[in-house]
CSV table of C-alpha atoms in Angstrom, one decimal:
chain,number,residue,atom,x,y,z
S,17,MET,CA,33.5,75.6,44.4
S,18,ARG,CA,36.2,76.5,41.9
S,19,PRO,CA,39.3,78.0,43.5
S,20,ARG,CA,39.7,81.8,42.9
S,21,SER,CA,43.4,82.1,43.7
S,22,LEU,CA,46.5,80.1,43.5
S,23,ASP,CA,46.5,79.6,47.3
S,24,GLU,CA,43.2,77.8,47.0
S,25,VAL,CA,44.4,75.4,44.3
S,26,VAL,CA,44.9,71.9,45.5
S,27,GLY,CA,47.7,69.8,43.9
S,28,GLN,CA,50.0,70.6,41.0
S,29,GLU,CA,52.8,71.7,43.3
S,30,HIS,CA,55.3,70.6,40.7
S,31,ILE,CA,54.3,73.6,38.4
S,32,LEU,CA,52.8,76.0,41.0
S,33,GLY,CA,55.5,75.9,43.7
S,34,LEU,CA,56.9,79.1,45.1
S,35,GLY,CA,59.2,80.7,42.6
S,36,SER,CA,58.0,78.5,39.7
S,37,ALA,CA,57.7,80.1,36.2
S,38,LEU,CA,53.9,79.6,36.0
S,39,ARG,CA,53.2,80.9,39.5
S,40,THR,CA,55.5,83.9,39.0
S,41,ALA,CA,53.8,84.8,35.7
S,42,ILE,CA,50.3,84.5,37.2
S,43,GLU,CA,51.1,86.4,40.4
S,44,SER,CA,52.9,89.2,38.4
S,45,GLY,CA,49.8,89.7,36.3
S,46,LYS,CA,51.7,88.8,33.1
S,47,PRO,CA,50.7,85.3,32.1
S,48,HIS,CA,52.4,83.8,29.1
S,49,SER,CA,50.9,81.6,26.4
S,50,ALA,CA,50.7,78.1,27.7
S,51,ILE,CA,49.4,74.6,26.9
S,52,LEU,CA,47.9,72.9,30.0
S,53,TYR,CA,48.1,69.2,29.4
S,54,GLY,CA,46.5,66.8,31.9
S,55,PRO,CA,43.6,64.5,32.7
S,56,PRO,CA,40.0,65.8,33.3
S,57,GLY,CA,39.3,67.5,36.6
S,58,SER,CA,43.0,68.3,37.4
S,59,GLY,CA,42.6,72.1,37.3
S,60,LYS,CA,43.3,73.3,33.7
S,61,THR,CA,40.3,75.6,33.4
S,62,THR,CA,40.7,76.8,37.0
S,63,LEU,CA,44.3,77.9,36.3
S,64,ALA,CA,43.3,79.7,33.1
S,65,ARG,CA,40.6,81.7,34.9
S,66,ILE,CA,43.0,82.6,37.8
S,67,ALA,CA,45.6,83.8,35.3
S,68,ALA,CA,43.0,85.9,33.5
S,69,ALA,CA,41.7,87.4,36.7
S,70,GLY,CA,45.2,88.3,37.9
S,71,ALA,CA,46.0,89.9,34.6
S,72,LYS,CA,42.8,92.1,34.8
S,73,GLY,CA,42.4,91.2,31.1
S,74,ALA,CA,39.4,90.2,29.1
S,75,PHE,CA,38.8,86.5,29.4
S,76,GLU,CA,37.5,84.8,26.3
S,77,GLU,CA,36.7,81.1,26.5
S,78,GLU,CA,36.0,78.8,23.6
S,79,SER,CA,35.8,75.1,23.1
S,80,ALA,CA,37.5,73.6,20.1
S,81,VAL,CA,34.6,71.2,19.9
S,82,ASN,CA,32.3,74.0,18.9
S,83,ALA,CA,34.4,76.9,17.7
S,84,GLY,CA,35.6,77.3,14.1
S,85,LYS,CA,37.7,79.9,12.2
S,86,ALA,CA,34.8,82.4,12.3
S,87,GLU,CA,34.7,82.3,16.1
S,88,ILE,CA,38.5,82.7,16.4
S,89,ARG,CA,38.5,85.6,14.0
S,90,GLY,CA,35.8,87.2,16.2
S,91,VAL,CA,38.0,86.7,19.3
S,92,ILE,CA,41.0,88.3,17.5
S,93,GLU,CA,39.0,91.3,16.3
S,94,ARG,CA,37.7,92.0,19.8
S,95,ALA,CA,41.2,91.7,21.2
S,96,ARG,CA,42.4,94.2,18.6
S,97,GLU,CA,39.7,96.6,19.5
S,98,ARG,CA,40.5,96.4,23.3
S,99,ARG,CA,44.1,97.0,22.7
S,100,GLN,CA,43.4,100.1,20.5
S,101,ALA,CA,40.8,101.4,23.0
S,102,ASN,CA,42.5,101.1,26.3
S,103,GLY,CA,45.4,98.7,26.0
S,104,ARG,CA,43.5,95.9,27.9
S,105,PRO,CA,45.0,92.5,27.3
S,106,THR,CA,43.0,89.5,26.1
S,107,ILE,CA,43.4,86.0,27.3
S,108,LEU,CA,41.9,83.2,25.2
S,109,PHE,CA,41.2,80.0,26.9
S,110,LEU,CA,40.8,77.3,24.3
S,111,ASP,CA,39.5,74.0,25.7
S,112,GLU,CA,40.2,70.8,23.9
S,113,ILE,CA,42.8,72.5,21.7
S,114,HIS,CA,43.8,69.2,20.2
S,115,ARG,CA,40.5,69.1,18.4
S,116,PHE,CA,41.5,72.1,16.2
S,117,ASN,CA,42.8,71.1,12.8
S,118,LYS,CA,45.9,72.6,11.3
S,119,ALA,CA,44.1,75.4,9.5
S,120,GLN,CA,42.3,76.4,12.6
S,121,GLN,CA,45.5,76.4,14.7
S,122,ASP,CA,47.3,78.4,12.0
S,123,ALA,CA,44.5,81.0,12.2
S,124,LEU,CA,45.6,81.6,15.8
S,125,LEU,CA,49.3,81.8,15.1
S,126,PRO,CA,49.7,85.5,14.0
S,127,ALA,CA,47.7,86.8,16.9
S,128,VAL,CA,49.8,84.8,19.4
S,129,GLU,CA,53.0,85.8,17.7
S,130,GLU,CA,52.4,89.5,17.9
S,131,GLY,CA,51.2,89.3,21.5
S,132,LEU,CA,47.6,90.3,20.7
S,133,LEU,CA,46.3,87.2,22.4
S,134,THR,CA,47.7,85.3,25.3
S,135,LEU,CA,46.6,81.7,24.5
S,136,ILE,CA,46.0,79.2,27.2
S,137,GLY,CA,45.1,75.9,25.7
S,138,ALA,CA,43.8,72.9,27.6
S,139,THR,CA,44.1,69.3,26.4
S,140,THR,CA,43.9,65.8,27.7
S,141,GLU,CA,46.0,64.6,24.7
S,142,ASN,CA,49.7,64.8,24.4
S,143,PRO,CA,50.2,68.3,22.8
S,144,TYR,CA,53.4,67.2,21.0
S,145,PHE,CA,51.2,64.9,18.9
S,146,GLU,CA,48.2,67.1,18.5
S,147,VAL,CA,49.3,70.8,18.4
S,148,ASN,CA,51.2,72.4,15.5
S,149,SER,CA,54.9,72.8,16.2
S,150,ALA,CA,54.7,76.5,15.3
S,151,LEU,CA,52.1,77.1,18.0
S,152,LEU,CA,53.9,74.9,20.5
S,153,SER,CA,57.1,76.9,20.0
S,154,ARG,CA,55.3,80.0,21.2
S,155,ALA,CA,53.7,78.5,24.3
S,156,GLN,CA,55.1,76.9,27.4
S,157,ILE,CA,53.8,73.4,28.0
S,158,TYR,CA,52.7,72.4,31.6
S,159,GLU,CA,51.7,68.9,32.4
S,160,LEU,CA,49.1,68.5,35.2
S,161,ARG,CA,48.9,65.3,37.1
S,162,PRO,CA,45.8,63.5,38.4
S,163,LEU,CA,44.9,64.5,41.9
S,164,GLU,CA,45.9,62.1,44.6
S,165,PRO,CA,43.0,60.7,46.8
S,166,ALA,CA,44.1,62.9,49.7
S,167,GLN,CA,43.9,66.0,47.6
S,168,VAL,CA,40.5,65.1,46.3
S,169,GLU,CA,39.4,64.5,49.9
S,170,GLU,CA,40.6,68.0,50.8
S,171,ILE,CA,38.5,69.5,48.0
S,172,VAL,CA,35.4,67.5,49.1
S,173,ARG,CA,35.8,68.6,52.7
S,174,ARG,CA,36.2,72.2,51.6
S,175,ALA,CA,33.0,72.0,49.7
S,176,LEU,CA,31.2,70.6,52.7
S,177,SER,CA,32.6,73.2,55.2
S,178,ASP,CA,32.2,76.4,53.1
S,179,SER,CA,28.4,76.8,52.8
S,180,GLU,CA,28.8,80.1,50.8
S,181,ARG,CA,31.1,78.7,48.1
S,182,GLY,CA,30.5,75.0,48.6
S,183,ILE,CA,27.3,73.0,48.9
S,184,PRO,CA,24.8,74.9,51.1
S,185,THR,CA,22.9,73.3,54.0
S,186,SER,CA,24.7,70.0,53.4
S,187,PRO,CA,23.7,67.0,55.5
S,188,PRO,CA,26.3,65.1,57.4
S,189,VAL,CA,28.5,62.9,55.2
S,190,SER,CA,30.1,59.8,56.7
S,191,GLU,CA,33.9,59.4,56.7
S,192,GLN,CA,33.6,56.2,54.7
S,193,ALA,CA,31.6,58.1,52.0
S,194,ILE,CA,34.2,60.9,51.8
S,195,GLU,CA,36.9,58.3,51.5
S,196,MET,CA,35.0,56.5,48.7
S,197,LEU,CA,34.5,59.8,46.8
S,198,ALA,CA,38.2,60.6,47.1
S,199,SER,CA,39.4,57.1,46.0
S,200,ARG,CA,36.9,56.4,43.3
S,201,SER,CA,37.0,59.7,41.4
S,202,GLY,CA,40.1,58.7,39.5
S,203,GLY,CA,41.9,61.9,40.5
S,204,ASP,CA,39.1,64.0,38.9
S,205,ALA,CA,37.9,66.7,41.3
S,206,ARG,CA,34.9,67.4,39.0
S,207,VAL,CA,33.7,63.8,39.3
S,208,ALA,CA,34.0,63.9,43.1
S,209,LEU,CA,32.2,67.2,43.5
S,210,SER,CA,29.4,66.3,41.0
S,211,GLY,CA,28.9,63.0,42.8
S,212,LEU,CA,28.8,64.7,46.1
S,213,GLU,CA,26.2,67.2,44.8
S,214,ARG,CA,24.0,64.5,43.4
S,215,ALA,CA,24.2,62.6,46.7
S,216,VAL,CA,23.2,65.8,48.7
S,217,GLU,CA,20.3,66.5,46.4
S,218,LYS,CA,18.8,63.0,47.0
S,219,ALA,CA,19.6,62.8,50.7
S,220,ASP,CA,16.8,65.1,51.8
S,221,GLY,CA,18.7,66.0,55.0
S,222,ALA,CA,19.7,62.4,56.0
S,223,GLU,CA,23.3,61.4,56.5
S,224,ILE,CA,25.1,60.5,53.4
S,225,GLY,CA,26.7,57.1,53.5
S,226,VAL,CA,28.6,54.8,51.1
S,227,GLU,CA,25.4,53.6,49.5
S,228,ALA,CA,24.4,57.2,48.5
S,229,ILE,CA,27.8,57.8,47.0
S,230,GLU,CA,27.6,54.4,45.1
S,231,ASP,CA,24.3,55.6,43.6
S,232,ALA,CA,25.7,59.0,42.8
S,233,LEU,CA,28.8,57.7,41.1
S,234,GLN,CA,27.1,54.6,39.7
S,235,ARG,CA,30.0,52.6,41.1
S,236,LYS,CA,30.1,50.0,43.8
S,237,ALA,CA,32.4,50.6,46.8
S,238,LEU,CA,35.4,48.3,46.6
S,239,ASP,CA,37.1,46.5,49.4
S,240,TYR,CA,40.5,47.5,48.1
S,241,ASP,CA,43.4,49.0,50.1
S,242,ARG,CA,46.3,50.2,47.9
S,243,GLN,CA,48.6,49.9,50.9
S,244,GLY,CA,47.3,46.7,52.5
S,245,ASP,CA,46.7,43.0,51.9
S,246,ARG,CA,44.0,43.5,49.3
S,247,HIS,CA,46.5,45.3,47.1
S,248,TYR,CA,48.8,42.3,47.2
S,249,ASP,CA,46.0,39.8,46.9
S,250,PHE,CA,44.7,41.2,43.6
S,251,VAL,CA,48.0,41.7,42.0
S,252,SER,CA,48.9,38.2,43.0
S,253,ALA,CA,45.7,36.9,41.5
S,254,TRP,CA,46.4,38.9,38.3
S,255,ILE,CA,49.9,37.4,38.0
S,256,LYS,CA,48.6,33.9,38.5
S,257,ALA,CA,45.6,34.3,36.2
S,258,THR,CA,47.9,35.7,33.4
S,259,ARG,CA,50.5,33.0,34.0
S,260,GLY,CA,47.6,30.5,33.7
S,261,SER,CA,46.5,31.9,30.4
S,262,ASP,CA,43.0,32.7,31.7
S,263,VAL,CA,42.5,36.0,29.8
S,264,ASP,CA,39.0,36.7,31.4
S,265,ALA,CA,40.3,36.2,34.9
S,266,SER,CA,43.3,38.4,34.1
S,267,LEU,CA,41.1,41.2,32.7
S,268,TYR,CA,38.8,41.0,35.7
S,269,TYR,CA,41.6,41.4,38.3
S,270,LEU,CA,43.1,44.2,36.2
S,271,ALA,CA,39.6,45.9,36.3
S,272,VAL,CA,39.5,45.5,40.1
S,273,MET,CA,42.9,47.1,40.5
S,274,LEU,CA,42.0,50.0,38.3
S,275,GLU,CA,38.6,50.6,39.8
S,276,GLY,CA,40.2,50.4,43.3
S,277,GLY,CA,42.5,53.3,42.4
S,278,GLU,CA,45.7,51.2,42.0
S,279,ASP,CA,48.7,53.1,40.7
S,280,PRO,CA,48.9,52.1,37.0
S,281,ARG,CA,52.6,52.4,37.1
S,282,PHE,CA,52.7,49.6,39.7
S,283,ILE,CA,50.6,47.4,37.4
S,284,ALA,CA,52.8,48.2,34.4
S,285,ARG,CA,55.9,47.2,36.3
S,286,ARG,CA,54.4,43.8,37.2
S,287,MET,CA,53.6,43.3,33.5
S,288,VAL,CA,57.2,44.0,32.5
S,289,VAL,CA,58.4,41.5,35.1
S,290,LEU,CA,55.9,38.8,34.1
S,291,ALA,CA,56.8,39.2,30.4
S,292,SER,CA,60.3,37.8,31.2
S,293,GLU,CA,59.5,35.6,34.1
S,294,ASP,CA,56.5,33.7,32.8
S,295,VAL,CA,56.5,34.2,29.0
S,296,GLY,CA,60.2,34.7,28.3
S,297,ASN,CA,61.5,33.5,25.0
S,298,ALA,CA,58.4,31.5,24.2
S,299,ASP,CA,57.3,34.9,22.8
S,300,PRO,CA,60.0,37.5,23.0
S,301,GLN,CA,57.5,40.1,21.7
S,302,ALA,CA,55.8,40.0,25.0
S,303,LEU,CA,58.5,42.0,26.7
S,304,LEU,CA,58.2,44.7,24.0
S,305,VAL,CA,54.4,44.8,24.5
S,306,ALA,CA,54.7,45.1,28.2
S,307,ASP,CA,57.4,47.8,28.0
S,308,ALA,CA,55.3,49.7,25.5
S,309,ALA,CA,52.3,49.6,27.9
S,310,ALA,CA,54.6,50.9,30.7
S,311,ARG,CA,55.7,53.8,28.5
S,312,ALA,CA,52.1,54.5,27.5
S,313,VAL,CA,51.2,54.8,31.2
S,314,ASP,CA,53.8,57.5,31.7
S,315,ARG,CA,53.0,59.3,28.5
S,316,VAL,CA,49.2,59.1,28.5
S,317,GLY,CA,48.1,58.6,32.2
S,318,LEU,CA,44.7,57.6,33.4
S,319,PRO,CA,42.0,57.1,32.3
S,320,GLU,CA,43.2,56.4,28.8
S,321,CYS,CA,46.2,54.3,29.7
S,322,ALA,CA,43.8,51.6,31.1
S,323,LEU,CA,43.3,50.6,27.4
S,324,ASN,CA,47.1,50.1,27.0
S,325,LEU,CA,47.1,48.0,30.1
S,326,ALA,CA,44.2,45.9,28.9
S,327,GLN,CA,45.8,45.3,25.5
S,328,ALA,CA,49.0,44.1,27.2
S,329,THR,CA,47.0,41.9,29.6
S,330,VAL,CA,45.3,40.1,26.8
S,331,TYR,CA,48.6,39.6,24.9
S,332,LEU,CA,50.4,38.3,28.0
S,333,SER,CA,47.6,36.0,28.9
S,334,LEU,CA,47.4,34.4,25.5
S,335,ALA,CA,51.1,34.2,24.8
S,336,PRO,CA,52.9,30.8,25.1
S,337,LYS,CA,54.5,30.5,28.5
S,338,SER,CA,58.1,29.6,29.5
S,339,ASN,CA,60.0,30.2,32.7
S,340,ALA,CA,63.2,28.7,31.3
S,341,SER,CA,65.1,32.0,31.5
S,342,TYR,CA,63.9,32.5,35.1
S,343,LYS,CA,65.0,29.0,36.0
S,344,ALA,CA,68.3,29.3,34.2
S,345,LEU,CA,69.2,32.5,36.0
S,346,GLY,CA,68.2,30.9,39.3
S,347,ALA,CA,70.5,27.9,38.6
S,348,ALA,CA,73.4,30.1,37.7
S,349,ARG,CA,73.0,32.3,40.8
S,350,ALA,CA,72.7,29.2,43.0
S,351,GLU,CA,76.0,28.0,41.6
S,352,VAL,CA,77.7,31.3,42.3
S,353,ARG,CA,76.3,31.4,45.9
S,354,ALA,CA,77.3,27.9,46.6
S,355,ARG,CA,80.9,27.9,45.2
S,356,GLY,CA,81.7,31.6,44.6
S,357,ALA,CA,82.7,33.3,41.4
S,358,LYS,CA,85.2,31.3,39.4
S,359,THR,CA,87.8,33.2,37.4
S,360,PRO,CA,87.3,33.3,33.6
S,361,PRO,CA,90.0,31.8,31.4
S,362,ASP,CA,92.9,34.3,30.8
S,363,TYR,CA,92.0,34.6,27.1
S,364,LEU,CA,88.5,36.0,28.1
S,365,ARG,CA,89.9,38.6,30.6
S,366,ASP,CA,90.2,42.3,30.0
S,367,ALA,CA,93.3,43.1,28.0
S,368,HIS,CA,93.0,46.8,27.3
S,369,TYR,CA,95.2,48.2,30.0
S,370,PRO,CA,99.1,48.5,30.0
S,371,GLY,CA,100.7,45.4,31.3
S,372,ALA,CA,97.8,43.1,30.5
S,373,ALA,CA,99.7,41.3,27.8
S,374,LYS,CA,102.5,40.5,30.3
S,375,LEU,CA,99.9,38.8,32.5
S,376,GLY,CA,98.6,36.8,29.6
S,377,ARG,CA,95.3,38.6,29.5
S,378,GLY,CA,93.4,38.1,26.3
S,379,SER,CA,96.2,36.0,24.8
S,380,GLY,CA,94.9,33.2,22.7
S,381,TYR,CA,91.4,34.4,22.3
S,382,ARG,CA,89.7,33.1,19.2
S,383,TYR,CA,87.4,35.6,17.5
S,384,PRO,CA,84.2,33.7,16.5
S,385,HIS,CA,83.6,35.8,13.4
S,386,ASP,CA,86.9,34.6,12.1
S,387,GLU,CA,86.1,30.9,12.6
S,388,PRO,CA,84.3,28.6,10.2
S,389,GLY,CA,80.5,29.2,10.5
S,390,GLY,CA,81.1,32.0,13.0
S,391,LEU,CA,81.5,29.4,15.8
S,392,SER,CA,84.6,28.8,17.9
S,393,ASP,CA,85.0,25.6,19.9
S,394,GLN,CA,87.1,27.5,22.5
S,395,PRO,CA,85.7,26.8,26.1
S,396,LEU,CA,84.1,30.0,27.5
S,397,LEU,CA,83.0,28.9,31.0
S,398,PRO,CA,85.6,28.9,33.9
S,399,GLU,CA,87.6,25.7,33.8
S,400,GLU,CA,85.9,24.3,37.0
S,401,LEU,CA,82.5,24.6,35.3
S,402,ARG,CA,83.2,23.1,31.9
S,403,GLY,CA,80.2,21.2,30.7
S,404,SER,CA,77.7,22.8,33.1
S,405,ARG,CA,74.2,23.5,31.7
S,406,PHE,CA,71.9,26.2,33.2
S,407,TYR,CA,69.5,27.0,30.4
S,408,GLU,CA,67.1,24.3,29.2
S,409,PRO,CA,64.6,25.7,26.7
S,410,THR,CA,61.0,24.5,26.6
S,411,ASP,CA,59.2,23.3,23.5
S,412,ARG,CA,56.7,26.2,23.6
S,413,GLY,CA,56.4,29.0,21.1
S,414,PHE,CA,59.5,30.6,19.8
S,415,GLU,CA,61.6,28.9,22.5
S,416,ALA,CA,61.1,25.6,20.7
S,417,GLU,CA,63.1,27.2,17.8
S,418,LEU,CA,65.8,28.4,20.3
S,419,GLY,CA,65.9,24.8,21.6
S,420,ARG,CA,66.7,23.5,18.1
S,421,ARG,CA,69.4,26.1,17.6
S,422,LEU,CA,70.9,25.3,21.0
S,423,ALA,CA,70.9,21.6,20.3
S,424,ALA,CA,72.6,22.1,17.0
S,425,LEU,CA,75.2,24.4,18.5
S,426,ARG,CA,76.0,21.9,21.3
S,427,GLN,CA,76.2,19.0,18.8
S,428,ARG,CA,78.7,20.9,16.6
S,429,LEU,CA,80.8,21.9,19.6
S,430,ASP,CA,80.8,18.3,20.9
S,431,ASN,CA,82.0,17.0,17.5
S,432,THR,CA,84.9,19.4,17.3
């Protein structure tokens, strides 16, 4: 069921589009050393084998889990013999390259440098963290993305329709079962095809429905629609459970969204919003945690980034809560909408352009750092709004300390 040519590859258009460097290299029969970085079942091994076949070169495959320096030396020696005998190139596909230590990676370097080996490494880990910089500098890095459900569905349907290369004498499979395979495989074509194969083996000719796929994947079908009401129902439940500091409920709704195939970037965006809307300055660290989780989603991807989302969920759930910043902004915006934007005092206005001084811009501004205690009693709100209060801190977490600071500041200003 593995694609044999680039035209049969599903997905990864961002690196395999017409005229792209990788496609051109493979089609010309001159693949270059590359690191394929992406989640399981996204096509790393497939691309390596297609590249080797197109180059008409010897294809050596090793897994860094099992291979050591002796195996690598053997590959290099065989490559040298081929070159001397008939000039035939050698392509080494090294799976799980991130599991090689520095010494093992260094053993590959001379052969790659002199062009004796074309190295195609595959890894689910960020190669910039796991692969030696010297080896990285001699290889192009290509990041593969998880397959979309529609792409996995295309692969499944191909396996069912092509009896020679797919699953022979396959019984009928319901549309609901195909959709479940596509949505619950986590963008991993191998998971989807393995599940389909197990379901076919047990079906004994009967139609394969959702129950058979549930059994094959060992996952229950979820009533979850990424584009419909259920999508909004569960993210709403997650927000409210996290706001309510129920960590178990928050983790449960996170699990439902992840198992339902929700885009982790959507979840991460909601976390970043919640960190300011519902935690705020009661725990300013919450925004940093949420932002770090969002960055991890982009850097790591599924399935590993689920751990980052879980860590952030626990932190946000247990953090002290405050919506004071949210309310303060709402109050300030309501004032602007009701009465318009009042002009700042002249001494606060921009004074950098020619003629500003003639208009009185910036004149009389008192620099707080030059004032006693670094505090100026000069009014900073527009004249019409003097004395207005928008921010009222809570007594929770770190915001209680901010409240004490604010009260002290206001008292000093009132006494001057």
